[in-house]
Tab-separated table of C-alpha atoms in Angstrom:
chain	number	residue	atom	x	y	z
A	1	MET	CA	-132.886	-82.040	70.248
A	2	SER	CA	-131.917	-85.578	69.196
A	3	GLU	CA	-130.220	-86.076	72.581
A	4	ALA	CA	-133.369	-84.983	74.399
A	5	ALA	CA	-135.519	-87.318	72.299
A	6	ALA	CA	-133.132	-90.208	72.944
A	7	PHE	CA	-133.166	-89.428	76.669
A	8	TRP	CA	-136.943	-89.612	76.943
A	9	GLU	CA	-137.142	-92.718	74.784
A	10	SER	CA	-134.657	-94.385	77.119
A	11	GLU	CA	-136.389	-93.138	80.284
A	12	ILE	CA	-139.799	-94.376	79.182
A	13	LYS	CA	-138.506	-97.833	78.322
A	14	ALA	CA	-136.045	-98.272	81.198
A	15	LYS	CA	-138.375	-97.089	83.965
A	16	GLY	CA	-141.635	-98.311	82.508
A	17	LEU	CA	-143.239	-94.884	82.744
A	18	THR	CA	-147.012	-95.011	82.360
A	19	ILE	CA	-147.723	-91.262	82.194
A	20	LEU	CA	-145.705	-88.096	81.537
A	21	LEU	CA	-146.830	-84.785	83.029
A	22	ASP	CA	-146.198	-81.146	82.187
A	23	GLY	CA	-143.049	-81.651	80.145
A	24	SER	CA	-141.539	-80.186	77.001
A	25	LYS	CA	-142.656	-80.595	73.414
A	26	ILE	CA	-139.988	-83.248	72.857
A	27	MET	CA	-141.245	-85.198	75.869
A	28	ALA	CA	-144.782	-85.054	74.475
A	29	CYS	CA	-143.644	-86.297	71.061
A	30	MET	CA	-141.727	-89.216	72.556
A	31	ALA	CA	-144.664	-90.084	74.800
A	32	ARG	CA	-146.899	-90.339	71.744
A	33	ALA	CA	-144.299	-92.386	69.873
A	34	GLN	CA	-144.116	-94.819	72.807
A	35	GLU	CA	-147.928	-94.798	73.262
A	36	VAL	CA	-147.654	-93.379	76.783
A	37	PRO	CA	-150.249	-90.802	77.929
A	38	TYR	CA	-149.012	-87.212	78.156
A	39	ARG	CA	-150.832	-84.475	80.041
A	40	ARG	CA	-150.035	-80.807	80.600
A	41	LEU	CA	-151.985	-78.412	82.800
A	42	CYS	CA	-152.941	-75.447	80.605
A	43	ILE	CA	-155.017	-72.320	80.977
A	44	SER	CA	-158.340	-72.398	79.133
A	45	ARG	CA	-157.850	-68.654	78.529
A	46	TYR	CA	-161.212	-67.791	80.041
A	47	GLU	CA	-161.628	-66.533	83.615
A	48	SER	CA	-159.969	-69.012	86.008
A	49	TYR	CA	-160.483	-72.203	83.998
A	50	PHE	CA	-157.768	-74.777	83.234
A	51	TYR	CA	-157.649	-78.069	81.330
A	52	TRP	CA	-155.340	-81.026	80.767
A	53	ALA	CA	-153.823	-80.867	77.278
A	54	THR	CA	-153.102	-84.206	75.623
A	55	ASP	CA	-150.299	-83.430	73.174
A	56	GLU	CA	-147.531	-81.004	72.199
A	57	TYR	CA	-150.026	-78.747	70.416
A	58	LEU	CA	-151.934	-78.204	73.687
A	59	THR	CA	-155.104	-79.747	72.275
A	60	HIS	CA	-158.213	-79.187	74.410
A	61	PRO	CA	-159.986	-82.572	74.235
A	62	GLY	CA	-163.752	-82.858	74.116
A	63	LEU	CA	-164.434	-79.189	73.386
A	64	ARG	CA	-166.091	-79.645	69.996
A	65	GLU	CA	-168.138	-82.588	71.282
A	66	ALA	CA	-169.322	-80.546	74.275
A	67	PHE	CA	-170.259	-77.675	71.949
A	68	ASP	CA	-172.314	-79.980	69.716
A	69	SER	CA	-174.093	-81.534	72.707
A	70	LEU	CA	-175.502	-78.259	74.046
A	71	SER	CA	-179.100	-77.297	73.368
A	72	GLU	CA	-179.215	-74.192	75.574
A	73	TRP	CA	-176.695	-71.871	77.173
A	74	PRO	CA	-176.563	-68.428	78.826
A	75	ASP	CA	-175.424	-65.226	77.152
A	76	VAL	CA	-171.897	-64.067	77.969
A	77	ASP	CA	-169.811	-60.944	77.805
A	78	ILE	CA	-166.130	-60.311	78.462
A	79	GLU	CA	-165.091	-57.251	80.408
A	80	ALA	CA	-161.443	-58.142	81.061
A	81	VAL	CA	-158.801	-60.664	80.053
A	82	TYR	CA	-158.566	-64.024	81.842
A	83	ASP	CA	-157.182	-64.256	85.377
A	84	VAL	CA	-153.651	-65.468	84.597
A	85	ALA	CA	-153.184	-62.663	82.057
A	86	LEU	CA	-154.330	-60.074	84.601
A	87	GLU	CA	-151.801	-61.511	87.031
A	88	LYS	CA	-149.051	-61.329	84.420
A	89	TYR	CA	-149.801	-57.708	83.544
A	90	LEU	CA	-149.760	-56.820	87.245
A	91	PHE	CA	-146.256	-58.266	87.567
A	92	VAL	CA	-145.104	-56.287	84.529
A	93	SER	CA	-146.503	-53.083	86.020
A	94	LEU	CA	-144.943	-53.701	89.427
A	95	GLY	CA	-141.655	-54.654	87.788
A	96	MET	CA	-141.389	-51.254	86.093
A	97	ARG	CA	-141.142	-49.408	89.401
A	98	TRP	CA	-137.673	-48.143	90.248
A	99	ARG	CA	-137.605	-49.898	93.612
A	100	SER	CA	-138.410	-53.176	91.907
A	101	LEU	CA	-135.791	-52.493	89.215
A	102	ALA	CA	-133.108	-52.002	91.874
A	103	LYS	CA	-134.043	-55.308	93.490
A	104	GLN	CA	-133.984	-57.083	90.122
A	105	MET	CA	-130.525	-55.673	89.374
A	106	VAL	CA	-129.157	-57.058	92.648
A	107	MET	CA	-130.763	-60.457	92.073
A	108	ASN	CA	-129.518	-60.634	88.477
A	109	SER	CA	-125.986	-59.810	89.645
A	110	LEU	CA	-126.113	-62.605	92.220
A	111	ARG	CA	-127.442	-65.030	89.610
A	112	HIS	CA	-124.634	-64.102	87.217
A	113	PHE	CA	-121.927	-64.748	89.814
A	114	TYR	CA	-123.608	-68.022	90.773
A	115	TYR	CA	-123.681	-69.177	87.147
A	116	LYS	CA	-120.021	-68.203	86.725
A	117	ALA	CA	-118.972	-70.006	89.901
A	118	ARG	CA	-120.756	-73.177	88.787
A	119	GLY	CA	-119.298	-72.962	85.282
A	120	MET	CA	-122.773	-72.868	83.755
A	121	GLU	CA	-123.472	-71.781	80.174
A	122	ARG	CA	-125.663	-68.935	81.416
A	123	GLY	CA	-122.641	-67.381	83.071
A	124	ARG	CA	-120.824	-67.241	79.743
A	125	ALA	CA	-123.762	-66.250	77.547
A	126	MET	CA	-124.207	-62.777	79.082
A	127	SER	CA	-121.786	-60.347	80.673
A	128	TRP	CA	-122.419	-59.132	84.209
A	129	ARG	CA	-123.279	-55.670	82.892
A	130	SER	CA	-125.823	-56.998	80.391
A	131	MET	CA	-127.502	-59.218	82.947
A	132	ALA	CA	-127.487	-56.752	85.839
A	133	PHE	CA	-128.796	-53.799	83.857
A	134	TYR	CA	-131.319	-55.736	81.768
A	135	PRO	CA	-134.338	-54.618	83.889
A	136	VAL	CA	-133.355	-50.962	83.429
A	137	MET	CA	-132.924	-51.475	79.687
A	138	VAL	CA	-136.461	-52.893	79.548
A	139	ARG	CA	-137.817	-49.855	81.405
A	140	LEU	CA	-136.023	-47.479	79.028
A	141	ALA	CA	-137.282	-49.452	76.017
A	142	TYR	CA	-140.824	-49.166	77.386
A	143	ASN	CA	-140.449	-45.400	77.747
A	144	ARG	CA	-139.217	-45.085	74.145
A	145	PHE	CA	-142.004	-47.287	72.831
A	146	SER	CA	-144.641	-45.285	74.733
A	147	LYS	CA	-143.568	-42.180	72.808
A	148	LEU	CA	-144.099	-44.017	69.516
A	149	ALA	CA	-147.344	-45.850	70.351
A	150	MET	CA	-149.717	-42.943	70.951
A	151	ALA	CA	-152.983	-43.949	69.241
A	152	THR	CA	-156.110	-44.445	71.344
A	153	LEU	CA	-159.496	-45.932	70.551
A	154	LYS	CA	-160.876	-42.401	70.403
A	155	ASP	CA	-158.413	-41.657	67.578
A	156	LEU	CA	-159.955	-44.556	65.641
A	157	ASP	CA	-163.556	-43.354	65.974
A	158	GLY	CA	-165.277	-43.503	62.589
A	159	LYS	CA	-162.439	-45.529	61.049
A	160	THR	CA	-162.509	-49.159	60.025
A	161	PHE	CA	-159.618	-51.145	61.458
A	162	VAL	CA	-158.404	-54.683	62.017
A	163	TYR	CA	-156.766	-55.477	65.351
A	164	TYR	CA	-153.505	-57.408	65.645
A	165	PRO	CA	-152.136	-57.844	69.202
A	166	LEU	CA	-148.531	-58.987	69.214
A	167	HIS	CA	-147.441	-62.242	70.798
A	168	LYS	CA	-144.649	-62.272	73.313
A	169	GLU	CA	-141.638	-64.191	72.024
A	170	PRO	CA	-140.765	-66.858	72.939
A	171	GLU	CA	-144.273	-67.980	73.892
A	172	THR	CA	-145.838	-71.415	74.183
A	173	ALA	CA	-149.027	-70.418	72.344
A	174	LEU	CA	-146.933	-69.257	69.415
A	175	MET	CA	-144.100	-71.770	69.211
A	176	GLN	CA	-146.031	-74.942	70.115
A	177	SER	CA	-149.505	-74.242	68.756
A	178	SER	CA	-148.345	-72.805	65.432
A	179	PRO	CA	-144.784	-73.931	64.665
A	180	GLU	CA	-145.333	-73.360	60.930
A	181	HIS	CA	-145.948	-69.631	61.368
A	182	LEU	CA	-143.513	-67.830	63.654
A	183	ASN	CA	-142.466	-64.572	61.965
A	184	GLN	CA	-144.632	-61.760	63.331
A	185	HIS	CA	-142.837	-59.057	61.343
A	186	ALA	CA	-143.685	-60.862	58.098
A	187	THR	CA	-147.244	-61.431	59.326
A	188	ILE	CA	-147.774	-57.709	59.906
A	189	ILE	CA	-146.426	-56.851	56.461
A	190	SER	CA	-148.766	-59.410	54.868
A	191	LEU	CA	-151.776	-58.092	56.778
A	192	ALA	CA	-151.031	-54.472	55.877
A	193	ARG	CA	-150.588	-55.452	52.228
A	194	ASP	CA	-153.828	-57.435	51.934
A	195	LEU	CA	-156.209	-55.238	53.931
A	196	PRO	CA	-159.064	-53.716	51.911
A	197	ALA	CA	-158.454	-50.130	50.814
A	198	GLY	CA	-158.986	-47.569	53.549
A	199	VAL	CA	-158.776	-50.095	56.395
A	200	LEU	CA	-156.179	-49.600	59.125
A	201	LEU	CA	-154.169	-52.224	60.984
A	202	ALA	CA	-154.134	-51.385	64.709
A	203	ILE	CA	-151.301	-53.117	66.546
A	204	LYS	CA	-150.855	-53.416	70.294
A	205	GLU	CA	-147.683	-54.616	71.960
A	206	ASN	CA	-147.707	-57.322	74.609
A	207	PRO	CA	-146.571	-55.526	77.802
A	208	SER	CA	-144.221	-58.349	78.769
A	209	ALA	CA	-142.503	-58.292	75.355
A	210	VAL	CA	-141.135	-54.740	75.471
A	211	GLY	CA	-137.346	-54.870	75.455
A	212	ARG	CA	-137.230	-58.247	73.700
A	213	ARG	CA	-137.775	-57.058	70.126
A	214	PRO	CA	-135.013	-56.209	67.617
A	215	LYS	CA	-133.841	-52.619	67.946
A	216	ASN	CA	-135.624	-51.236	64.853
A	217	PHE	CA	-138.734	-53.431	65.056
A	218	TYR	CA	-141.184	-50.753	66.219
A	219	ASN	CA	-139.979	-48.027	63.845
A	220	GLU	CA	-140.031	-50.360	60.848
A	221	ILE	CA	-143.640	-51.305	61.591
A	222	ALA	CA	-144.612	-47.673	62.219
A	223	ALA	CA	-143.288	-46.770	58.757
A	224	ILE	CA	-146.055	-48.832	57.110
A	225	LYS	CA	-148.669	-46.314	55.986
A	226	ASN	CA	-151.835	-48.135	57.060
A	227	VAL	CA	-150.504	-49.259	60.463
A	228	VAL	CA	-151.141	-47.515	63.782
A	229	TRP	CA	-149.540	-48.365	67.115
A	230	LEU	CA	-152.005	-48.387	70.006
A	231	ARG	CA	-150.979	-47.121	73.418
A	232	PRO	CA	-149.574	-50.027	75.466
A	233	ASP	CA	-152.122	-49.406	78.245
A	234	THR	CA	-155.122	-49.733	75.899
A	235	ALA	CA	-157.580	-52.398	77.090
A	236	SER	CA	-157.467	-55.225	74.551
A	237	ILE	CA	-161.096	-56.242	75.084
A	238	ASP	CA	-162.266	-52.732	74.213
A	239	VAL	CA	-160.242	-52.820	70.995
A	240	ILE	CA	-161.736	-56.193	70.042
A	241	LYS	CA	-165.261	-54.843	70.510
A	242	HIS	CA	-164.592	-51.941	68.128
A	243	ALA	CA	-162.467	-53.735	65.510
A	244	ALA	CA	-163.902	-55.056	62.251
A	245	ALA	CA	-161.907	-58.226	62.917
A	246	THR	CA	-159.184	-59.520	65.220
A	247	VAL	CA	-156.178	-61.407	63.868
A	248	THR	CA	-153.569	-63.389	65.788
A	249	ILE	CA	-151.233	-66.225	64.947
A	250	SER	CA	-152.685	-68.368	67.735
A	251	GLY	CA	-153.329	-65.864	70.515
A	252	THR	CA	-156.119	-65.445	73.029
A	253	ALA	CA	-157.437	-62.205	71.513
A	254	SER	CA	-158.888	-64.057	68.530
A	255	MET	CA	-160.681	-66.457	70.894
A	256	GLU	CA	-162.069	-63.491	72.818
A	257	ALA	CA	-163.226	-61.965	69.538
A	258	ALA	CA	-164.956	-65.221	68.609
A	259	ILE	CA	-166.696	-65.344	71.999
A	260	LEU	CA	-167.902	-61.775	71.491
A	261	GLY	CA	-169.306	-62.660	68.067
A	262	ARG	CA	-166.677	-60.792	66.065
A	263	PRO	CA	-164.742	-62.173	63.060
A	264	ALA	CA	-161.630	-63.949	64.342
A	265	LEU	CA	-158.705	-64.905	62.120
A	266	THR	CA	-155.716	-67.056	63.088
A	267	PHE	CA	-152.696	-68.470	61.295
A	268	SER	CA	-152.977	-71.811	63.085
A	269	ASP	CA	-155.378	-74.654	62.373
A	270	ARG	CA	-154.782	-76.109	65.854
A	271	VAL	CA	-156.468	-73.518	68.065
A	272	SER	CA	-159.539	-74.775	69.902
A	273	TRP	CA	-162.080	-72.251	68.554
A	274	ASN	CA	-161.491	-72.678	64.822
A	275	PHE	CA	-164.614	-74.806	64.408
A	276	LEU	CA	-166.796	-71.730	65.002
A	277	PRO	CA	-168.257	-70.411	61.716
A	278	HIS	CA	-166.933	-66.884	62.293
A	279	ALA	CA	-163.407	-68.075	63.167
A	280	VAL	CA	-161.145	-68.659	60.171
A	281	ALA	CA	-157.754	-70.372	60.092
A	282	ILE	CA	-155.453	-69.075	57.369
A	283	THR	CA	-153.092	-71.887	56.398
A	284	LYS	CA	-152.021	-70.445	53.033
A	285	GLU	CA	-150.931	-66.845	52.561
A	286	SER	CA	-152.786	-66.775	49.252
A	287	ASP	CA	-156.031	-67.053	51.266
A	288	LEU	CA	-155.298	-64.017	53.443
A	289	LYS	CA	-156.733	-61.335	51.166
A	290	THR	CA	-160.008	-63.221	50.734
A	291	ALA	CA	-160.302	-63.843	54.479
A	292	LEU	CA	-159.733	-60.181	55.319
A	293	ASP	CA	-162.257	-59.059	52.711
A	294	TRP	CA	-164.834	-61.477	54.163
A	295	ALA	CA	-164.195	-60.295	57.729
A	296	VAL	CA	-164.283	-56.572	56.931
A	297	ASN	CA	-166.830	-56.298	54.110
A	298	LYS	CA	-168.990	-59.423	53.951
A	299	PHE	CA	-169.509	-60.761	57.459
A	300	SER	CA	-172.928	-59.732	58.775
A	301	ASP	CA	-174.511	-62.398	60.991
A	302	PHE	CA	-173.376	-60.941	64.310
A	303	ASP	CA	-176.367	-62.309	66.253
A	304	LYS	CA	-175.620	-65.925	65.335
A	305	ALA	CA	-171.917	-65.384	65.954
A	306	ARG	CA	-172.676	-64.013	69.420
A	307	ARG	CA	-174.857	-67.044	70.196
A	308	ASP	CA	-172.132	-69.385	68.968
A	309	GLY	CA	-169.601	-67.538	71.112
A	310	ALA	CA	-171.757	-67.964	74.222
A	311	ARG	CA	-172.254	-71.628	73.356
A	312	PHE	CA	-168.482	-72.007	73.024
A	313	VAL	CA	-167.973	-70.598	76.538
A	314	ALA	CA	-170.546	-73.010	77.970
A	315	ALA	CA	-168.738	-75.907	76.274
A	316	LEU	CA	-165.370	-74.614	77.481
A	317	LYS	CA	-166.578	-74.656	81.075
A	318	MET	CA	-167.930	-78.196	80.652
A	319	VAL	CA	-164.521	-79.599	79.706
A	320	SER	CA	-162.376	-77.385	81.950
A	321	MET	CA	-161.657	-77.126	85.674
A	322	ASP	CA	-162.551	-74.038	87.683
A	323	MET	CA	-159.330	-73.193	89.543
A	324	THR	CA	-160.495	-69.997	91.246
A	325	GLY	CA	-157.904	-68.980	93.823
A	326	TYR	CA	-154.964	-70.661	92.092
A	327	GLY	CA	-152.242	-68.230	91.047
A	328	ARG	CA	-149.516	-66.052	92.545
A	329	ASP	CA	-149.544	-63.087	94.880
A	330	LYS	CA	-147.709	-59.821	94.186
A	331	ASN	CA	-144.513	-61.400	95.562
A	332	LYS	CA	-144.949	-64.250	93.048
A	333	ARG	CA	-145.606	-66.817	95.749
A	334	VAL	CA	-147.905	-69.611	94.587
A	335	LEU	CA	-151.460	-69.499	95.920
A	336	LEU	CA	-153.124	-72.913	96.026
A	337	ARG	CA	-156.331	-74.023	97.705
A	338	PRO	CA	-157.266	-77.632	98.582
A	339	GLU	CA	-160.191	-77.417	96.166
A	340	ASN	CA	-157.740	-76.513	93.368
A	341	VAL	CA	-155.810	-79.739	93.976
A	342	GLU	CA	-159.056	-81.704	94.065
A	343	ALA	CA	-160.272	-80.164	90.799
A	344	ALA	CA	-156.958	-80.778	89.029
A	345	TYR	CA	-156.808	-84.376	90.256
A	346	ARG	CA	-160.349	-85.207	89.208
A	347	GLY	CA	-159.821	-83.503	85.870
A	348	LEU	CA	-156.672	-85.550	85.279
A	349	CYS	CA	-158.442	-88.792	86.131
A	350	GLN	CA	-161.309	-87.909	83.810
A	351	SER	CA	-158.901	-87.167	80.952
A	352	LEU	CA	-157.307	-90.595	81.466
A	353	ASN	CA	-160.679	-92.372	81.781
A	354	VAL	CA	-159.849	-93.721	85.242
A	355	GLU	CA	-161.831	-93.515	88.464
A	356	PRO	CA	-160.383	-91.119	91.052
A	357	PHE	CA	-159.616	-92.364	94.557
A	358	GLU	CA	-161.884	-90.813	97.155
A	359	SER	CA	-160.246	-89.227	100.200
A	360	SER	CA	-161.789	-91.887	102.465
A	361	GLU	CA	-160.192	-94.636	100.375
A	362	LEU	CA	-156.789	-92.954	100.610
A	363	GLU	CA	-157.062	-92.716	104.413
A	364	VAL	CA	-157.876	-96.435	104.677
A	365	ALA	CA	-154.991	-97.290	102.355
């Protein structure tokens, strides 16, 4: 880490860099230390919107100010997760097919031999067998987990529950937005301990995280008496709409809950929606029990929360770029339209407070 920091300090000074784009957390820290602008293209986590983050915590600038400036806004609802997440879940689903697994095994074998031939650390870190058969191991882990996670929303009818969707690990939203709170196993134990009597904790696995957890992770969580594992194919939005509250460390589900006017708890004070009255950041574990009691038993102003959620979406759109069409196809090839480039460029210029060049000016130049 110190070598990386020294590298970027040297690069900034030696080359006179005036902006750093889309780099690591260390790059962002060194940019701030050297008073050089840093920008990273990030998903706004709503539909197809993106924004330019300004620091290592992926801060969304201008969001609170836009929220405060609004005097009217349309109602909103969420029927599905944002576009990039839908794309990711599609890749996970396609990757579980046996034909795809065979292709991945061949590609992983070729990568392993390439790493070995080049003397790279990756070639020494994993054996050929481990690397080649990793996709199959993930598929088998998914099959085992599916036999454990059997609960459906129908099973929870008439029961009060709090929803906790697991983060994938490693994940930018977890490790950069909330570096002080990284242990999900401990988080689940704390939630189960501090829930009001008779309230269940419904947990849903992130589809792309199956096969990455410690061997006994799922069984240890299942052994907690007031915890239920939801089926991995359960629609997260539907769970949010039925839950008494949604809790994440810094994940999108709590933002979606806040938009829908439901109590939303996080363990990070850096997420962009924490200024909403019905969104609570838990920065001390001693506050958890009180926060859960408020969310489950005392929160009642759903109409105002729904209005605030709709206002938040309107503000989010004001300070984000609509990148409809940008993404990847089923073969993971990048899809990019000219209007996506234009939107990203103008958004970057706006974040830097500089005037964008018009296309006619560029042609003359």
